[in-house]
Amino acid sequence: MAVVKQSVSGDVWSTSDRGPHGNEVWRPDGLLHLDDAALEKRASWIMERLEELETTLHQEGDASAAARVRELRNRTAAVAAGTSPAVVTVAFCGLFSAGKSSLVNRLCGSGALATGAVPTTEQAQAVALPGAGGQVVLVDTPGIDSTVDAHRLETERVLESADCVVVVMDYQHVESEPNVTLSRRLAEEGRRLWLVVNQMDKHLEWEIPFAQYRARIERAFADAGVRWERIFYTAAEGDGWAEPDNEDLREVGAAGVERLAEALQELGDVAPRAVLASVVAQACNALDRHVERLWESHCQRAAEGLRALGEVVPGDAGEARTRLNRVRSELAQLDAAREARLKALSEAQRSIREQWVRSVELAQIAPYETTERGRSYVESLRPEFRVGWLRSKRKTAQEQVSRLERFAADLAERTEKFLVWPLQNSLRQFVRETEWANDRWLEEVDHVAVKVTPAFCQSLVKQGALVSTQYPYQYVKDVVHAVKRQVFVRLTERVDAWFAEALQLASAEDPAAVDARRRLEALQTHLEVFIKAEAERVQRVSEWMERVMQGA
């Protein structure tokens, strides 16, 4: 049942402890204490609120929920009018062979229900509790673990209209998942829930003391979020215990059946009030399920988005959050790996670039012989330089060109051998050994080159500095620097382009991250639907309950 966040003072309405999800579930237990005059007045008020709810459900197109509320309104009308005795319906449910039918027979002092080692209850069977004046009816249901759909539907039909539900559990299978799940669901629906640990004749006190066994069972159900009203330890067969003087066992077995019978008789004593409390709880459940149906189309669309990505659709908000956190963690790991790749790439770029720049700077392309040729060329450019006496101008020019060509040729050869080729070999090795490089880069290695021509060397001469005796050596340094500068520029352009391309590829999300992000978005959408649906359920049930509580 949807939760109601606001409590009301007084003894007419009360709430349970917090449920497994922190929910506060309304249980109108205080109705059991109304006197006759207050009961009639309260029943009339609730009947009016049920009529309003029925109208709303009709307007919103939920005929089945409206019909259910109309049934509840009719029951309330009978209580208000007092025209016929109120009848409390108590549904006995549980796993096959838990002893439900035997227990009902024992309570009724008859063999009205068939029992045996094979499933015997296929249709719900109702038996009036003796001594209750026909105001308490016990209904035996098929096993909740039946593989037959008709049996499960029959059980759900009975549970939906029951005023009290008794979950009967075999001593040896009390903590089984079906028992815990069913009990928790009934508790969350605000049902009057009784637990019965049956077949206590299987208990061996020397194996585990009953007090310890009981504490373990009750702690397990409490930890699972089950809020029960009463719990009984019964044995439908047998009359007593081997240790009758054990105080812990005085209300166990046959005595437990007697206590259960007394509790059922007490329901008969307050039948009109018990029915009214049950009507309110069932109306809340009907409204709660109506809101669920209103959100079904949204849930289906969100579920389709998940299925399209190969994701299993979560069954509830808790599962959706768990899956969402798991996918978020998966995506965080993928993003962290991607960031690590980018960081490593940036570090590699810095390190390799420094290494290659150092190689360019340290390359020895102008040893003594080459420097001397450069110095000789600059010396020939001085104004006082002359070759011969006849036709000296032409011979001087020829000598200048000859010295320039020898210098340029020598420098070009050494640049190729000691700078360009070693650098290109290093680049090719890098490309071949780097997993994110590609073959096109090998072709681009050839672009990292420079042509040292006479024209290039001539263009670097500073005419105004020719008068300086130190300039010839500075000139050679300037030419070497210019050559290395051109190589450096071309190296930088090429390497930066490579790393930019690699960075772009590394920055792109890999398919696993893209898939995880899509699944994360789909799960977030699905969770939002759960949250919004739950919020509307809480709001609408709260508002209706507040209307019911007015004047309490």
mmCIF file of N, CA, C and O in Angstrom, residues 14 36 62 103 135 146 191 268 298 307 312 365 394 414 445 455 465 474 482 510 512 519 547:
data_model
loop_
_atom_site.group_PDB
_atom_site.id
_atom_site.type_symbol
_atom_site.label_atom_id
_atom_site.label_comp_id
_atom_site.label_asym_id
_atom_site.label_seq_id
_atom_site.Cartn_x
_atom_site.Cartn_y
_atom_site.Cartn_z
ATOM 1 N N SER A 14 -3.590 4.674 13.458
ATOM 2 C CA SER A 14 -2.232 4.407 13.917
ATOM 3 C C SER A 14 -1.402 3.963 12.730
ATOM 4 O O SER A 14 -1.934 3.582 11.696
ATOM 5 N N ASP A 36 -20.198 1.785 19.790
ATOM 6 C CA ASP A 36 -21.198 1.567 18.746
ATOM 7 C C ASP A 36 -21.614 2.868 18.067
ATOM 8 O O ASP A 36 -21.757 2.919 16.836
ATOM 9 N N ASP A 62 -10.866 3.692 -14.821
ATOM 10 C CA ASP A 62 -10.473 2.423 -14.202
ATOM 11 C C ASP A 62 -11.721 1.749 -13.644
ATOM 12 O O ASP A 62 -12.043 1.859 -12.452
ATOM 13 N N LEU A 103 -4.567 -27.393 9.764
ATOM 14 C CA LEU A 103 -4.717 -26.413 10.831
ATOM 15 C C LEU A 103 -6.140 -25.872 10.873
ATOM 16 O O LEU A 103 -6.740 -25.729 11.955
ATOM 17 N N GLN A 135 -19.585 -15.018 12.273
ATOM 18 C CA GLN A 135 -18.944 -13.733 11.959
ATOM 19 C C GLN A 135 -17.457 -13.864 11.631
ATOM 20 O O GLN A 135 -16.808 -12.878 11.317
ATOM 21 N N SER A 146 2.416 -22.940 -5.992
ATOM 22 C CA SER A 146 1.835 -23.774 -7.045
ATOM 23 C C SER A 146 2.311 -23.301 -8.414
ATOM 24 O O SER A 146 2.466 -22.107 -8.666
ATOM 25 N N ARG A 191 -1.965 -4.802 5.572
ATOM 26 C CA ARG A 191 -2.906 -5.862 5.965
ATOM 27 C C ARG A 191 -2.759 -6.227 7.436
ATOM 28 O O ARG A 191 -1.688 -6.105 8.033
ATOM 29 N N GLY A 268 -14.147 -12.101 15.938
ATOM 30 C CA GLY A 268 -15.608 -12.148 15.846
ATOM 31 C C GLY A 268 -16.258 -11.163 16.793
ATOM 32 O O GLY A 268 -17.303 -10.567 16.470
ATOM 33 N N HIS A 298 4.003 4.719 -19.124
ATOM 34 C CA HIS A 298 5.313 5.338 -18.947
ATOM 35 C C HIS A 298 6.365 4.278 -18.627
ATOM 36 O O HIS A 298 7.486 4.321 -19.154
ATOM 37 N N ARG A 307 15.208 -2.553 -22.985
ATOM 38 C CA ARG A 307 15.300 -3.800 -23.764
ATOM 39 C C ARG A 307 16.055 -3.575 -25.068
ATOM 40 O O ARG A 307 16.779 -4.463 -25.532
ATOM 41 N N VAL A 312 18.102 -5.932 -18.802
ATOM 42 C CA VAL A 312 16.951 -6.527 -18.129
ATOM 43 C C VAL A 312 16.212 -5.420 -17.386
ATOM 44 O O VAL A 312 16.834 -4.579 -16.734
ATOM 45 N N ILE A 365 76.365 19.359 -37.494
ATOM 46 C CA ILE A 365 76.337 19.473 -38.948
ATOM 47 C C ILE A 365 77.360 20.487 -39.474
ATOM 48 O O ILE A 365 77.473 20.684 -40.689
ATOM 49 N N ARG A 394 85.254 39.924 -62.309
ATOM 50 C CA ARG A 394 84.570 38.693 -62.722
ATOM 51 C C ARG A 394 85.165 37.493 -61.992
ATOM 52 O O ARG A 394 84.440 36.612 -61.535
ATOM 53 N N ARG A 414 76.094 17.141 -44.765
ATOM 54 C CA ARG A 414 76.172 16.831 -43.335
ATOM 55 C C ARG A 414 74.803 16.955 -42.659
ATOM 56 O O ARG A 414 74.486 16.206 -41.739
ATOM 57 N N VAL A 445 56.869 11.111 -42.738
ATOM 58 C CA VAL A 445 58.200 11.284 -42.159
ATOM 59 C C VAL A 445 59.132 11.989 -43.145
ATOM 60 O O VAL A 445 59.985 12.803 -42.766
ATOM 61 N N ALA A 455 71.449 29.506 -52.512
ATOM 62 C CA ALA A 455 70.587 30.680 -52.344
ATOM 63 C C ALA A 455 70.182 30.848 -50.887
ATOM 64 O O ALA A 455 70.112 31.969 -50.363
ATOM 65 N N ALA A 465 77.602 43.426 -41.433
ATOM 66 C CA ALA A 465 78.512 42.827 -40.459
ATOM 67 C C ALA A 465 79.808 42.341 -41.080
ATOM 68 O O ALA A 465 80.679 41.804 -40.377
ATOM 69 N N GLN A 474 80.343 33.817 -36.805
ATOM 70 C CA GLN A 474 78.936 34.025 -36.418
ATOM 71 C C GLN A 474 78.012 33.665 -37.568
ATOM 72 O O GLN A 474 76.910 33.135 -37.344
ATOM 73 N N ALA A 482 69.609 28.433 -38.627
ATOM 74 C CA ALA A 482 68.489 28.529 -39.572
ATOM 75 C C ALA A 482 68.110 27.160 -40.111
ATOM 76 O O ALA A 482 66.925 26.848 -40.286
ATOM 77 N N ASP A 510 35.020 4.984 -26.314
ATOM 78 C CA ASP A 510 35.029 3.675 -26.959
ATOM 79 C C ASP A 510 33.616 3.096 -26.923
ATOM 80 O O ASP A 510 32.757 3.560 -26.172
ATOM 81 N N ALA A 512 32.304 0.552 -25.598
ATOM 82 C CA ALA A 512 31.824 0.087 -24.288
ATOM 83 C C ALA A 512 31.322 1.256 -23.450
ATOM 84 O O ALA A 512 30.297 1.155 -22.768
ATOM 85 N N ARG A 519 22.996 2.945 -21.493
ATOM 86 C CA ARG A 519 22.296 2.151 -20.486
ATOM 87 C C ARG A 519 22.057 2.967 -19.227
ATOM 88 O O ARG A 519 21.013 2.840 -18.585
ATOM 89 N N ARG A 547 -8.761 12.860 3.891
ATOM 90 C CA ARG A 547 -10.210 13.066 3.793
ATOM 91 C C ARG A 547 -10.946 12.103 4.715
ATOM 92 O O ARG A 547 -11.882 12.475 5.412
#
